[in-house]
Every structure is written in C-alpha cells, then in structure tokens.
Amino acid sequence: MVNSSIAFLAAAMASGATAFTTSIVNLPSTLPSSSTAIHAAASSRRDLFTRTGSAVATTLLTFTATSSPAFAASTPPTPEELERIKTGYENIAYLLANWDQETTVCRENGGECKRNADKVRQYLGLRSTLDPLFQIEKVFAKVRFMEDIDPDKLEAFFDATEDWNSAMTMTNSMAFISQFGEYNPGGGVDQVLKFLNESKEQVILAEKALKIILDAVTSTSPA
C-alpha cells in the first residue's frame, strides 16, 4: 500500500510537472503586445500551476492518510508490550517499598544527602523512552482488540486506565514541583518533602490502577 501510494504520488508530481513545462514550451514565440493578452497568458499559467498543485496536495493527503498508523489495522498488544506493563508494575512496587532510599541522592565521598523526586518520574515512565512505562497508554488502547481477554474484567480495566492517567498527571506535577521546591519563593527543604510525599500518594494510586490493568490483560476468557 505504501509503495503504491508513493508511486501514485510520483506519477502525479511528474504529470503536473510535464503539463506545466509543456505549457511553457508551447507559448507563442511572439507574445501579444497587449497588456490584457499578457495578463491572460499569465493567468492561464497560474491556473494550470494551481490545478497541478491541488492534485499533488490531494495525493499527499491520500498518501498520509493511508500510511499513517491511525489508519493501520488495529491489533492487540504484543507479548513484549504486555511484559512492559508487568515490569512497570514491579518497578513501581519496588519504588514504594524503598521510597526513602530511591528518593534520596547523596554526594560522593560521604557528601550531603538530599531528597529528590527525579526517580519517581523515571519509575513511572516520564523520563526516558527506554522506561517500560513510557507512553504505556498506547498499549492500553490496544487491549480492546485482545480476543481472549475476560470480558467480565473489561469495565474494571477501563476504569483503571482512567485512574492511571489521573494518578500519572498528578504524580508528574507533584514530583516536578518537589524537584524545584527548595528554590521557589517561600520554598525550602520542607516544601521539597511536602510535594514528594504528595507524589507518593499518587504513586500508590497509580500502582493500584496498574495492578487492575495487569490482572485484566493477563486473564483469559472463561471457556
């Protein structure tokens, strides 16, 4: 489909270019002296160019539509994508079990230690494309195409995805504010800890939602 679209696009562009070139080559060798005639000839060439451009633009839009992932056949998540959910859940559980350790950064050689929320955003897939939960919502969107999922768990799954999105948004905000809480007006170490603790509350909600999601995608429809 993509190759045929590219071929069609090339043909349209080539056809337009040929038509436009031919119109120039076939211009009379002696141009009319009348300004009206000159204007008419120029307008004719502009109309031809406009029509050709429109044809090419239409072809481009058709090519983009047919080759875009949004128009591709919908497929269920791959085993690798489902594994990302499992790994992400395990990572979040580890973060909560080791919260103080994971959110504390110390300088080398016994230097000063400070609380830092950067790890929170990392565990939730908000820091790198390599994180298991990076844009995991795209995987969630594929779950409805799974044929063997337990239908009785779909409603809980969709509710959990909404809870996940909400918790993710709030976690990201609280963790980000915490990172700069010491430098904001009226801020300080207390502000860093305040927003860090608030981000933890959201991470707990995120873990709960992800557990429901994981349970749904690993379940199978009753025989």
mmCIF file with all atom_site columns, C-alpha atoms in Angstrom:
data_model
loop_
_atom_site.group_PDB
_atom_site.id
_atom_site.type_symbol
_atom_site.label_atom_id
_atom_site.label_alt_id
_atom_site.label_comp_id
_atom_site.label_asym_id
_atom_site.label_entity_id
_atom_site.label_seq_id
_atom_site.pdbx_PDB_ins_code
_atom_site.Cartn_x
_atom_site.Cartn_y
_atom_site.Cartn_z
_atom_site.occupancy
_atom_site.B_iso_or_equiv
_atom_site.pdbx_formal_charge
_atom_site.auth_seq_id
_atom_site.auth_comp_id
_atom_site.auth_asym_id
_atom_site.auth_atom_id
_atom_site.pdbx_PDB_model_num
ATOM 1   C CA . MET A 1 1   ? 0.000   0.000   0.000   1.00 0.00 ? 1   MET A CA 1
ATOM 2   C CA . VAL A 1 2   ? 2.785   2.440   0.906   1.00 0.00 ? 2   VAL A CA 1
ATOM 3   C CA . ASN A 1 3   ? 4.788   1.635   -2.241  1.00 0.00 ? 3   ASN A CA 1
ATOM 4   C CA . SER A 1 4   ? 1.734   2.088   -4.463  1.00 0.00 ? 4   SER A CA 1
ATOM 5   C CA . SER A 1 5   ? 0.940   5.406   -2.750  1.00 0.00 ? 5   SER A CA 1
ATOM 6   C CA . ILE A 1 6   ? 4.485   6.611   -3.318  1.00 0.00 ? 6   ILE A CA 1
ATOM 7   C CA . ALA A 1 7   ? 4.297   5.542   -6.965  1.00 0.00 ? 7   ALA A CA 1
ATOM 8   C CA . PHE A 1 8   ? 0.999   7.359   -7.379  1.00 0.00 ? 8   PHE A CA 1
ATOM 9   C CA . LEU A 1 9   ? 2.436   10.471  -5.729  1.00 0.00 ? 9   LEU A CA 1
ATOM 10  C CA . ALA A 1 10  ? 5.451   10.396  -8.034  1.00 0.00 ? 10  ALA A CA 1
ATOM 11  C CA . ALA A 1 11  ? 3.213   9.970   -11.073 1.00 0.00 ? 11  ALA A CA 1
ATOM 12  C CA . ALA A 1 12  ? 1.023   12.897  -10.037 1.00 0.00 ? 12  ALA A CA 1
ATOM 13  C CA . MET A 1 13  ? 4.021   15.143  -9.497  1.00 0.00 ? 13  MET A CA 1
ATOM 14  C CA . ALA A 1 14  ? 5.586   14.050  -12.760 1.00 0.00 ? 14  ALA A CA 1
ATOM 15  C CA . SER A 1 15  ? 2.335   14.591  -14.638 1.00 0.00 ? 15  SER A CA 1
ATOM 16  C CA . GLY A 1 16  ? 1.912   18.037  -13.153 1.00 0.00 ? 16  GLY A CA 1
ATOM 17  C CA . ALA A 1 17  ? 5.478   18.987  -13.911 1.00 0.00 ? 17  ALA A CA 1
ATOM 18  C CA . THR A 1 18  ? 5.146   17.769  -17.522 1.00 0.00 ? 18  THR A CA 1
ATOM 19  C CA . ALA A 1 19  ? 1.933   19.682  -18.074 1.00 0.00 ? 19  ALA A CA 1
ATOM 20  C CA . PHE A 1 20  ? 3.405   22.850  -16.641 1.00 0.00 ? 20  PHE A CA 1
ATOM 21  C CA . THR A 1 21  ? 6.605   22.505  -18.689 1.00 0.00 ? 21  THR A CA 1
ATOM 22  C CA . THR A 1 22  ? 4.635   21.813  -21.872 1.00 0.00 ? 22  THR A CA 1
ATOM 23  C CA . SER A 1 23  ? 2.580   24.944  -21.372 1.00 0.00 ? 23  SER A CA 1
ATOM 24  C CA . ILE A 1 24  ? 5.761   26.985  -21.193 1.00 0.00 ? 24  ILE A CA 1
ATOM 25  C CA . VAL A 1 25  ? 7.390   25.303  -24.204 1.00 0.00 ? 25  VAL A CA 1
ATOM 26  C CA . ASN A 1 26  ? 4.267   25.804  -26.338 1.00 0.00 ? 26  ASN A CA 1
ATOM 27  C CA . LEU A 1 27  ? 3.974   29.506  -25.625 1.00 0.00 ? 27  LEU A CA 1
ATOM 28  C CA . PRO A 1 28  ? 3.896   31.525  -28.864 1.00 0.00 ? 28  PRO A CA 1
ATOM 29  C CA . SER A 1 29  ? 7.295   32.851  -29.887 1.00 0.00 ? 29  SER A CA 1
ATOM 30  C CA . THR A 1 30  ? 5.860   36.296  -30.357 1.00 0.00 ? 30  THR A CA 1
ATOM 31  C CA . LEU A 1 31  ? 3.931   37.442  -27.327 1.00 0.00 ? 31  LEU A CA 1
ATOM 32  C CA . PRO A 1 32  ? 1.000   39.814  -27.865 1.00 0.00 ? 32  PRO A CA 1
ATOM 33  C CA . SER A 1 33  ? 1.831   43.394  -27.115 1.00 0.00 ? 33  SER A CA 1
ATOM 34  C CA . SER A 1 34  ? -1.480  43.981  -25.448 1.00 0.00 ? 34  SER A CA 1
ATOM 35  C CA . SER A 1 35  ? -1.249  44.120  -21.649 1.00 0.00 ? 35  SER A CA 1
ATOM 36  C CA . THR A 1 36  ? -4.620  42.362  -21.478 1.00 0.00 ? 36  THR A CA 1
ATOM 37  C CA . ALA A 1 37  ? -3.344  39.452  -23.542 1.00 0.00 ? 37  ALA A CA 1
ATOM 38  C CA . ILE A 1 38  ? -0.173  39.239  -21.477 1.00 0.00 ? 38  ILE A CA 1
ATOM 39  C CA . HIS A 1 39  ? -2.243  39.212  -18.287 1.00 0.00 ? 39  HIS A CA 1
ATOM 40  C CA . ALA A 1 40  ? -4.486  36.470  -19.704 1.00 0.00 ? 40  ALA A CA 1
ATOM 41  C CA . ALA A 1 41  ? -1.495  34.310  -20.609 1.00 0.00 ? 41  ALA A CA 1
ATOM 42  C CA . ALA A 1 42  ? -0.011  34.757  -17.156 1.00 0.00 ? 42  ALA A CA 1
ATOM 43  C CA . SER A 1 43  ? -3.350  33.924  -15.534 1.00 0.00 ? 43  SER A CA 1
ATOM 44  C CA . SER A 1 44  ? -3.637  30.780  -17.644 1.00 0.00 ? 44  SER A CA 1
ATOM 45  C CA . ARG A 1 45  ? -0.235  29.601  -16.473 1.00 0.00 ? 45  ARG A CA 1
ATOM 46  C CA . ARG A 1 46  ? -1.123  30.415  -12.839 1.00 0.00 ? 46  ARG A CA 1
ATOM 47  C CA . ASP A 1 47  ? -4.390  28.442  -13.152 1.00 0.00 ? 47  ASP A CA 1
ATOM 48  C CA . LEU A 1 48  ? -2.514  25.467  -14.555 1.00 0.00 ? 48  LEU A CA 1
ATOM 49  C CA . PHE A 1 49  ? 0.024   25.608  -11.742 1.00 0.00 ? 49  PHE A CA 1
ATOM 50  C CA . THR A 1 50  ? -2.760  25.920  -9.161  1.00 0.00 ? 50  THR A CA 1
ATOM 51  C CA . ARG A 1 51  ? -4.614  22.895  -10.557 1.00 0.00 ? 51  ARG A CA 1
ATOM 52  C CA . THR A 1 52  ? -1.427  20.861  -10.642 1.00 0.00 ? 52  THR A CA 1
ATOM 53  C CA . GLY A 1 53  ? -0.567  21.884  -7.075  1.00 0.00 ? 53  GLY A CA 1
ATOM 54  C CA . SER A 1 54  ? -4.043  20.915  -5.904  1.00 0.00 ? 54  SER A CA 1
ATOM 55  C CA . ALA A 1 55  ? -3.720  17.475  -7.483  1.00 0.00 ? 55  ALA A CA 1
ATOM 56  C CA . VAL A 1 56  ? -0.362  16.920  -5.816  1.00 0.00 ? 56  VAL A CA 1
ATOM 57  C CA . ALA A 1 57  ? -1.677  18.156  -2.453  1.00 0.00 ? 57  ALA A CA 1
ATOM 58  C CA . THR A 1 58  ? -4.635  15.779  -2.707  1.00 0.00 ? 58  THR A CA 1
ATOM 59  C CA . THR A 1 59  ? -2.283  12.919  -3.453  1.00 0.00 ? 59  THR A CA 1
ATOM 60  C CA . LEU A 1 60  ? -0.125  13.853  -0.470  1.00 0.00 ? 60  LEU A CA 1
ATOM 61  C CA . LEU A 1 61  ? -3.136  13.848  1.833   1.00 0.00 ? 61  LEU A CA 1
ATOM 62  C CA . THR A 1 62  ? -4.253  10.474  0.491   1.00 0.00 ? 62  THR A CA 1
ATOM 63  C CA . PHE A 1 63  ? -0.774  9.042   0.960   1.00 0.00 ? 63  PHE A CA 1
ATOM 64  C CA . THR A 1 64  ? -0.540  10.408  4.511   1.00 0.00 ? 64  THR A CA 1
ATOM 65  C CA . ALA A 1 65  ? -3.939  9.022   5.463   1.00 0.00 ? 65  ALA A CA 1
ATOM 66  C CA . THR A 1 66  ? -3.325  5.552   4.120   1.00 0.00 ? 66  THR A CA 1
ATOM 67  C CA . SER A 1 67  ? 0.186   5.242   5.517   1.00 0.00 ? 67  SER A CA 1
ATOM 68  C CA . SER A 1 68  ? -0.497  6.754   8.964   1.00 0.00 ? 68  SER A CA 1
ATOM 69  C CA . PRO A 1 69  ? -0.607  4.363   11.960  1.00 0.00 ? 69  PRO A CA 1
ATOM 70  C CA . ALA A 1 70  ? -4.042  5.775   12.791  1.00 0.00 ? 70  ALA A CA 1
ATOM 71  C CA . PHE A 1 71  ? -5.355  4.198   9.605   1.00 0.00 ? 71  PHE A CA 1
ATOM 72  C CA . ALA A 1 72  ? -3.474  0.927   10.024  1.00 0.00 ? 72  ALA A CA 1
ATOM 73  C CA . ALA A 1 73  ? -5.269  -2.238  11.036  1.00 0.00 ? 73  ALA A CA 1
ATOM 74  C CA . SER A 1 74  ? -5.883  -2.313  14.783  1.00 0.00 ? 74  SER A CA 1
ATOM 75  C CA . THR A 1 75  ? -4.017  -5.066  16.540  1.00 0.00 ? 75  THR A CA 1
ATOM 76  C CA . PRO A 1 76  ? -3.820  -6.355  20.116  1.00 0.00 ? 76  PRO A CA 1
ATOM 77  C CA . PRO A 1 77  ? -0.715  -5.667  22.199  1.00 0.00 ? 77  PRO A CA 1
ATOM 78  C CA . THR A 1 78  ? 2.302   -7.867  21.587  1.00 0.00 ? 78  THR A CA 1
ATOM 79  C CA . PRO A 1 79  ? 3.714   -10.129 24.322  1.00 0.00 ? 79  PRO A CA 1
ATOM 80  C CA . GLU A 1 80  ? 6.597   -7.667  24.655  1.00 0.00 ? 80  GLU A CA 1
ATOM 81  C CA . GLU A 1 81  ? 4.184   -4.791  25.238  1.00 0.00 ? 81  GLU A CA 1
ATOM 82  C CA . LEU A 1 82  ? 2.261   -6.760  27.858  1.00 0.00 ? 82  LEU A CA 1
ATOM 83  C CA . GLU A 1 83  ? 5.577   -7.562  29.521  1.00 0.00 ? 83  GLU A CA 1
ATOM 84  C CA . ARG A 1 84  ? 6.221   -3.821  29.799  1.00 0.00 ? 84  ARG A CA 1
ATOM 85  C CA . ILE A 1 85  ? 3.100   -3.496  31.950  1.00 0.00 ? 85  ILE A CA 1
ATOM 86  C CA . LYS A 1 86  ? 4.286   -6.302  34.212  1.00 0.00 ? 86  LYS A CA 1
ATOM 87  C CA . THR A 1 87  ? 7.792   -4.869  34.513  1.00 0.00 ? 87  THR A CA 1
ATOM 88  C CA . GLY A 1 88  ? 6.419   -1.389  35.137  1.00 0.00 ? 88  GLY A CA 1
ATOM 89  C CA . TYR A 1 89  ? 4.169   -2.658  37.913  1.00 0.00 ? 89  TYR A CA 1
ATOM 90  C CA . GLU A 1 90  ? 7.050   -4.487  39.572  1.00 0.00 ? 90  GLU A CA 1
ATOM 91  C CA . ASN A 1 91  ? 9.208   -1.367  39.350  1.00 0.00 ? 91  ASN A CA 1
ATOM 92  C CA . ILE A 1 92  ? 6.547   0.799   40.972  1.00 0.00 ? 92  ILE A CA 1
ATOM 93  C CA . ALA A 1 93  ? 6.101   -1.749  43.750  1.00 0.00 ? 93  ALA A CA 1
ATOM 94  C CA . TYR A 1 94  ? 9.850   -1.644  44.323  1.00 0.00 ? 94  TYR A CA 1
ATOM 95  C CA . LEU A 1 95  ? 9.827   2.153   44.391  1.00 0.00 ? 95  LEU A CA 1
ATOM 96  C CA . LEU A 1 96  ? 7.144   2.231   47.080  1.00 0.00 ? 96  LEU A CA 1
ATOM 97  C CA . ALA A 1 97  ? 8.893   -0.450  49.130  1.00 0.00 ? 97  ALA A CA 1
ATOM 98  C CA . ASN A 1 98  ? 12.147  1.509   49.002  1.00 0.00 ? 98  ASN A CA 1
ATOM 99  C CA . TRP A 1 99  ? 10.777  5.039   48.843  1.00 0.00 ? 99  TRP A CA 1
ATOM 100 C CA . ASP A 1 100 ? 13.252  6.861   51.081  1.00 0.00 ? 100 ASP A CA 1
ATOM 101 C CA . GLN A 1 101 ? 16.237  5.151   49.506  1.00 0.00 ? 101 GLN A CA 1
ATOM 102 C CA . GLU A 1 102 ? 15.101  5.758   45.931  1.00 0.00 ? 102 GLU A CA 1
ATOM 103 C CA . THR A 1 103 ? 14.176  9.386   46.522  1.00 0.00 ? 103 THR A CA 1
ATOM 104 C CA . THR A 1 104 ? 17.404  10.336  48.302  1.00 0.00 ? 104 THR A CA 1
ATOM 105 C CA . VAL A 1 105 ? 20.509  11.463  46.452  1.00 0.00 ? 105 VAL A CA 1
ATOM 106 C CA . CYS A 1 106 ? 23.843  11.782  48.238  1.00 0.00 ? 106 CYS A CA 1
ATOM 107 C CA . ARG A 1 107 ? 27.022  13.371  47.023  1.00 0.00 ? 107 ARG A CA 1
ATOM 108 C CA . GLU A 1 108 ? 30.050  11.178  46.618  1.00 0.00 ? 108 GLU A CA 1
ATOM 109 C CA . ASN A 1 109 ? 32.509  10.532  49.420  1.00 0.00 ? 109 ASN A CA 1
ATOM 110 C CA . GLY A 1 110 ? 30.018  10.950  52.215  1.00 0.00 ? 110 GLY A CA 1
ATOM 111 C CA . GLY A 1 111 ? 28.688  14.280  50.989  1.00 0.00 ? 111 GLY A CA 1
ATOM 112 C CA . GLU A 1 112 ? 25.355  15.916  51.730  1.00 0.00 ? 112 GLU A CA 1
ATOM 113 C CA . CYS A 1 113 ? 22.198  13.910  51.061  1.00 0.00 ? 113 CYS A CA 1
ATOM 114 C CA . LYS A 1 114 ? 19.027  15.471  49.691  1.00 0.00 ? 114 LYS A CA 1
ATOM 115 C CA . ARG A 1 115 ? 15.585  14.207  48.825  1.00 0.00 ? 115 ARG A CA 1
ATOM 116 C CA . ASN A 1 116 ? 14.958  14.147  45.088  1.00 0.00 ? 116 ASN A CA 1
ATOM 117 C CA . ALA A 1 117 ? 11.822  13.216  43.153  1.00 0.00 ? 117 ALA A CA 1
ATOM 118 C CA . ASP A 1 118 ? 13.511  12.559  39.826  1.00 0.00 ? 118 ASP A CA 1
ATOM 119 C CA . LYS A 1 119 ? 13.438  8.792   40.362  1.00 0.00 ? 119 LYS A CA 1
ATOM 120 C CA . VAL A 1 120 ? 9.675   8.957   40.841  1.00 0.00 ? 120 VAL A CA 1
ATOM 121 C CA . ARG A 1 121 ? 9.158   10.292  37.340  1.00 0.00 ? 121 ARG A CA 1
ATOM 122 C CA . GLN A 1 122 ? 11.612  7.744   35.984  1.00 0.00 ? 122 GLN A CA 1
ATOM 123 C CA . TYR A 1 123 ? 9.811   4.758   37.503  1.00 0.00 ? 123 TYR A CA 1
ATOM 124 C CA . LEU A 1 124 ? 6.529   5.948   36.011  1.00 0.00 ? 124 LEU A CA 1
ATOM 125 C CA . GLY A 1 125 ? 7.956   6.252   32.505  1.00 0.00 ? 125 GLY A CA 1
ATOM 126 C CA . LEU A 1 126 ? 8.153   10.036  32.424  1.00 0.00 ? 126 LEU A CA 1
ATOM 127 C CA . ARG A 1 127 ? 11.877  10.472  31.910  1.00 0.00 ? 127 ARG A CA 1
ATOM 128 C CA . SER A 1 128 ? 13.088  8.267   29.073  1.00 0.00 ? 128 SER A CA 1
ATOM 129 C CA . THR A 1 129 ? 11.803  6.402   26.031  1.00 0.00 ? 129 THR A CA 1
ATOM 130 C CA . LEU A 1 130 ? 13.605  3.352   27.434  1.00 0.00 ? 130 LEU A CA 1
ATOM 131 C CA . ASP A 1 131 ? 11.460  3.227   30.565  1.00 0.00 ? 131 ASP A CA 1
ATOM 132 C CA . PRO A 1 132 ? 8.977   0.288   30.478  1.00 0.00 ? 132 PRO A CA 1
ATOM 133 C CA . LEU A 1 133 ? 6.019   2.552   31.168  1.00 0.00 ? 133 LEU A CA 1
ATOM 134 C CA . PHE A 1 134 ? 6.924   5.222   28.625  1.00 0.00 ? 134 PHE A CA 1
ATOM 135 C CA . GLN A 1 135 ? 3.683   6.097   26.763  1.00 0.00 ? 135 GLN A CA 1
ATOM 136 C CA . ILE A 1 136 ? 2.146   2.899   28.104  1.00 0.00 ? 136 ILE A CA 1
ATOM 137 C CA . GLU A 1 137 ? -1.276  4.380   27.359  1.00 0.00 ? 137 GLU A CA 1
ATOM 138 C CA . LYS A 1 138 ? -0.743  3.360   23.726  1.00 0.00 ? 138 LYS A CA 1
ATOM 139 C CA . VAL A 1 139 ? -0.536  -0.245  24.872  1.00 0.00 ? 139 VAL A CA 1
ATOM 140 C CA . PHE A 1 140 ? -3.685  0.157   26.967  1.00 0.00 ? 140 PHE A CA 1
ATOM 141 C CA . ALA A 1 141 ? -5.518  1.362   23.854  1.00 0.00 ? 141 ALA A CA 1
ATOM 142 C CA . LYS A 1 142 ? -4.745  -1.940  22.094  1.00 0.00 ? 142 LYS A CA 1
ATOM 143 C CA . VAL A 1 143 ? -6.190  -4.117  24.848  1.00 0.00 ? 143 VAL A CA 1
ATOM 144 C CA . ARG A 1 144 ? -9.730  -3.843  23.488  1.00 0.00 ? 144 ARG A CA 1
ATOM 145 C CA . PHE A 1 145 ? -8.559  -5.836  20.452  1.00 0.00 ? 145 PHE A CA 1
ATOM 146 C CA . MET A 1 146 ? -7.468  -8.820  22.546  1.00 0.00 ? 146 MET A CA 1
ATOM 147 C CA . GLU A 1 147 ? -9.675  -11.767 21.669  1.00 0.00 ? 147 GLU A CA 1
ATOM 148 C CA . ASP A 1 148 ? -9.012  -13.921 24.719  1.00 0.00 ? 148 ASP A CA 1
ATOM 149 C CA . ILE A 1 149 ? -9.397  -11.303 27.449  1.00 0.00 ? 149 ILE A CA 1
ATOM 150 C CA . ASP A 1 150 ? -12.002 -11.961 30.130  1.00 0.00 ? 150 ASP A CA 1
ATOM 151 C CA . PRO A 1 151 ? -14.955 -9.691  29.197  1.00 0.00 ? 151 PRO A CA 1
ATOM 152 C CA . ASP A 1 152 ? -16.034 -9.538  32.827  1.00 0.00 ? 152 ASP A CA 1
ATOM 153 C CA . LYS A 1 153 ? -12.860 -7.586  33.612  1.00 0.00 ? 153 LYS A CA 1
ATOM 154 C CA . LEU A 1 154 ? -13.116 -5.017  30.841  1.00 0.00 ? 154 LEU A CA 1
ATOM 155 C CA . GLU A 1 155 ? -15.155 -2.492  32.797  1.00 0.00 ? 155 GLU A CA 1
ATOM 156 C CA . ALA A 1 156 ? -12.670 -2.569  35.674  1.00 0.00 ? 156 ALA A CA 1
ATOM 157 C CA . PHE A 1 157 ? -9.863  -2.287  33.138  1.00 0.00 ? 157 PHE A CA 1
ATOM 158 C CA . PHE A 1 158 ? -11.252 0.875   31.536  1.00 0.00 ? 158 PHE A CA 1
ATOM 159 C CA . ASP A 1 159 ? -11.930 2.454   34.941  1.00 0.00 ? 159 ASP A CA 1
ATOM 160 C CA . ALA A 1 160 ? -8.361  1.621   35.978  1.00 0.00 ? 160 ALA A CA 1
ATOM 161 C CA . THR A 1 161 ? -6.892  3.242   32.871  1.00 0.00 ? 161 THR A CA 1
ATOM 162 C CA . GLU A 1 162 ? -8.692  6.473   33.776  1.00 0.00 ? 162 GLU A CA 1
ATOM 163 C CA . ASP A 1 163 ? -7.400  6.242   37.339  1.00 0.00 ? 163 ASP A CA 1
ATOM 164 C CA . TRP A 1 164 ? -3.910  5.578   35.980  1.00 0.00 ? 164 TRP A CA 1
ATOM 165 C CA . ASN A 1 165 ? -3.982  8.650   33.739  1.00 0.00 ? 165 ASN A CA 1
ATOM 166 C CA . SER A 1 166 ? -5.168  10.839  36.593  1.00 0.00 ? 166 SER A CA 1
ATOM 167 C CA . ALA A 1 167 ? -2.555  9.492   39.018  1.00 0.00 ? 167 ALA A CA 1
ATOM 168 C CA . MET A 1 168 ? 0.173   9.870   36.415  1.00 0.00 ? 168 MET A CA 1
ATOM 169 C CA . THR A 1 169 ? -0.701  13.505  35.789  1.00 0.00 ? 169 THR A CA 1
ATOM 170 C CA . MET A 1 170 ? -0.744  14.342  39.483  1.00 0.00 ? 170 MET A CA 1
ATOM 171 C CA . THR A 1 171 ? 2.438   12.372  40.217  1.00 0.00 ? 171 THR A CA 1
ATOM 172 C CA . ASN A 1 172 ? 4.266   14.178  37.451  1.00 0.00 ? 172 ASN A CA 1
ATOM 173 C CA . SER A 1 173 ? 3.124   17.567  38.750  1.00 0.00 ? 173 SER A CA 1
ATOM 174 C CA . MET A 1 174 ? 3.910   16.908  42.412  1.00 0.00 ? 174 MET A CA 1
ATOM 175 C CA . ALA A 1 175 ? 7.301   15.336  41.658  1.00 0.00 ? 175 ALA A CA 1
ATOM 176 C CA . PHE A 1 176 ? 8.253   18.180  39.344  1.00 0.00 ? 176 PHE A CA 1
ATOM 177 C CA . ILE A 1 177 ? 7.285   20.830  41.912  1.00 0.00 ? 177 ILE A CA 1
ATOM 178 C CA . SER A 1 178 ? 9.212   18.935  44.583  1.00 0.00 ? 178 SER A CA 1
ATOM 179 C CA . GLN A 1 179 ? 12.383  18.982  42.497  1.00 0.00 ? 179 GLN A CA 1
ATOM 180 C CA . PHE A 1 180 ? 12.368  22.771  42.493  1.00 0.00 ? 180 PHE A CA 1
ATOM 181 C CA . GLY A 1 181 ? 10.639  23.308  45.841  1.00 0.00 ? 181 GLY A CA 1
ATOM 182 C CA . GLU A 1 182 ? 13.865  24.393  47.511  1.00 0.00 ? 182 GLU A CA 1
ATOM 183 C CA . TYR A 1 183 ? 14.399  27.213  45.042  1.00 0.00 ? 183 TYR A CA 1
ATOM 184 C CA . ASN A 1 184 ? 10.878  28.536  44.700  1.00 0.00 ? 184 ASN A CA 1
ATOM 185 C CA . PRO A 1 185 ? 9.868   31.690  46.616  1.00 0.00 ? 185 PRO A CA 1
ATOM 186 C CA . GLY A 1 186 ? 8.986   30.638  50.124  1.00 0.00 ? 186 GLY A CA 1
ATOM 187 C CA . GLY A 1 187 ? 10.378  27.198  49.420  1.00 0.00 ? 187 GLY A CA 1
ATOM 188 C CA . GLY A 1 188 ? 12.901  25.089  51.220  1.00 0.00 ? 188 GLY A CA 1
ATOM 189 C CA . VAL A 1 189 ? 13.592  21.541  52.322  1.00 0.00 ? 189 VAL A CA 1
ATOM 190 C CA . ASP A 1 190 ? 10.145  21.336  53.916  1.00 0.00 ? 190 ASP A CA 1
ATOM 191 C CA . GLN A 1 191 ? 8.490   22.156  50.598  1.00 0.00 ? 191 GLN A CA 1
ATOM 192 C CA . VAL A 1 192 ? 10.559  19.524  48.805  1.00 0.00 ? 192 VAL A CA 1
ATOM 193 C CA . LEU A 1 193 ? 9.433   16.899  51.295  1.00 0.00 ? 193 LEU A CA 1
ATOM 194 C CA . LYS A 1 194 ? 5.817   18.082  51.230  1.00 0.00 ? 194 LYS A CA 1
ATOM 195 C CA . PHE A 1 195 ? 5.392   17.660  47.486  1.00 0.00 ? 195 PHE A CA 1
ATOM 196 C CA . LEU A 1 196 ? 7.475   14.493  47.476  1.00 0.00 ? 196 LEU A CA 1
ATOM 197 C CA . ASN A 1 197 ? 5.068   12.939  49.965  1.00 0.00 ? 197 ASN A CA 1
ATOM 198 C CA . GLU A 1 198 ? 2.117   14.107  47.884  1.00 0.00 ? 198 GLU A CA 1
ATOM 199 C CA . SER A 1 199 ? 3.640   12.478  44.835  1.00 0.00 ? 199 SER A CA 1
ATOM 200 C CA . LYS A 1 200 ? 3.948   9.246   46.822  1.00 0.00 ? 200 LYS A CA 1
ATOM 201 C CA . GLU A 1 201 ? 0.216   9.260   47.490  1.00 0.00 ? 201 GLU A CA 1
ATOM 202 C CA . GLN A 1 202 ? -0.367  9.469   43.757  1.00 0.00 ? 202 GLN A CA 1
ATOM 203 C CA . VAL A 1 203 ? 2.130   6.690   43.056  1.00 0.00 ? 203 VAL A CA 1
ATOM 204 C CA . ILE A 1 204 ? 0.155   4.456   45.426  1.00 0.00 ? 204 ILE A CA 1
ATOM 205 C CA . LEU A 1 205 ? -2.964  5.172   43.371  1.00 0.00 ? 205 LEU A CA 1
ATOM 206 C CA . ALA A 1 206 ? -1.044  4.518   40.160  1.00 0.00 ? 206 ALA A CA 1
ATOM 207 C CA . GLU A 1 207 ? 0.171   1.154   41.482  1.00 0.00 ? 207 GLU A CA 1
ATOM 208 C CA . LYS A 1 208 ? -3.356  0.169   42.432  1.00 0.00 ? 208 LYS A CA 1
ATOM 209 C CA . ALA A 1 209 ? -4.670  1.064   38.973  1.00 0.00 ? 209 ALA A CA 1
ATOM 210 C CA . LEU A 1 210 ? -1.826  -0.722  37.207  1.00 0.00 ? 210 LEU A CA 1
ATOM 211 C CA . LYS A 1 211 ? -2.443  -3.864  39.250  1.00 0.00 ? 211 LYS A CA 1
ATOM 212 C CA . ILE A 1 212 ? -6.044  -3.972  37.997  1.00 0.00 ? 212 ILE A CA 1
ATOM 213 C CA . ILE A 1 213 ? -4.854  -3.361  34.441  1.00 0.00 ? 213 ILE A CA 1
ATOM 214 C CA . LEU A 1 214 ? -2.268  -6.122  34.703  1.00 0.00 ? 214 LEU A CA 1
ATOM 215 C CA . ASP A 1 215 ? -4.844  -8.524  36.121  1.00 0.00 ? 215 ASP A CA 1
ATOM 216 C CA . ALA A 1 216 ? -7.177  -7.817  33.187  1.00 0.00 ? 216 ALA A CA 1
ATOM 217 C CA . VAL A 1 217 ? -4.604  -8.234  30.419  1.00 0.00 ? 217 VAL A CA 1
ATOM 218 C CA . THR A 1 218 ? -3.245  -11.474 31.884  1.00 0.00 ? 218 THR A CA 1
ATOM 219 C CA . SER A 1 219 ? -6.676  -13.011 32.379  1.00 0.00 ? 219 SER A CA 1
ATOM 220 C CA . THR A 1 220 ? -8.353  -15.209 29.786  1.00 0.00 ? 220 THR A CA 1
ATOM 221 C CA . SER A 1 221 ? -11.959 -15.560 28.816  1.00 0.00 ? 221 SER A CA 1
ATOM 222 C CA . PRO A 1 222 ? -13.728 -18.472 30.520  1.00 0.00 ? 222 PRO A CA 1
ATOM 223 C CA . ALA A 1 223 ? -14.126 -21.458 28.210  1.00 0.00 ? 223 ALA A CA 1
#
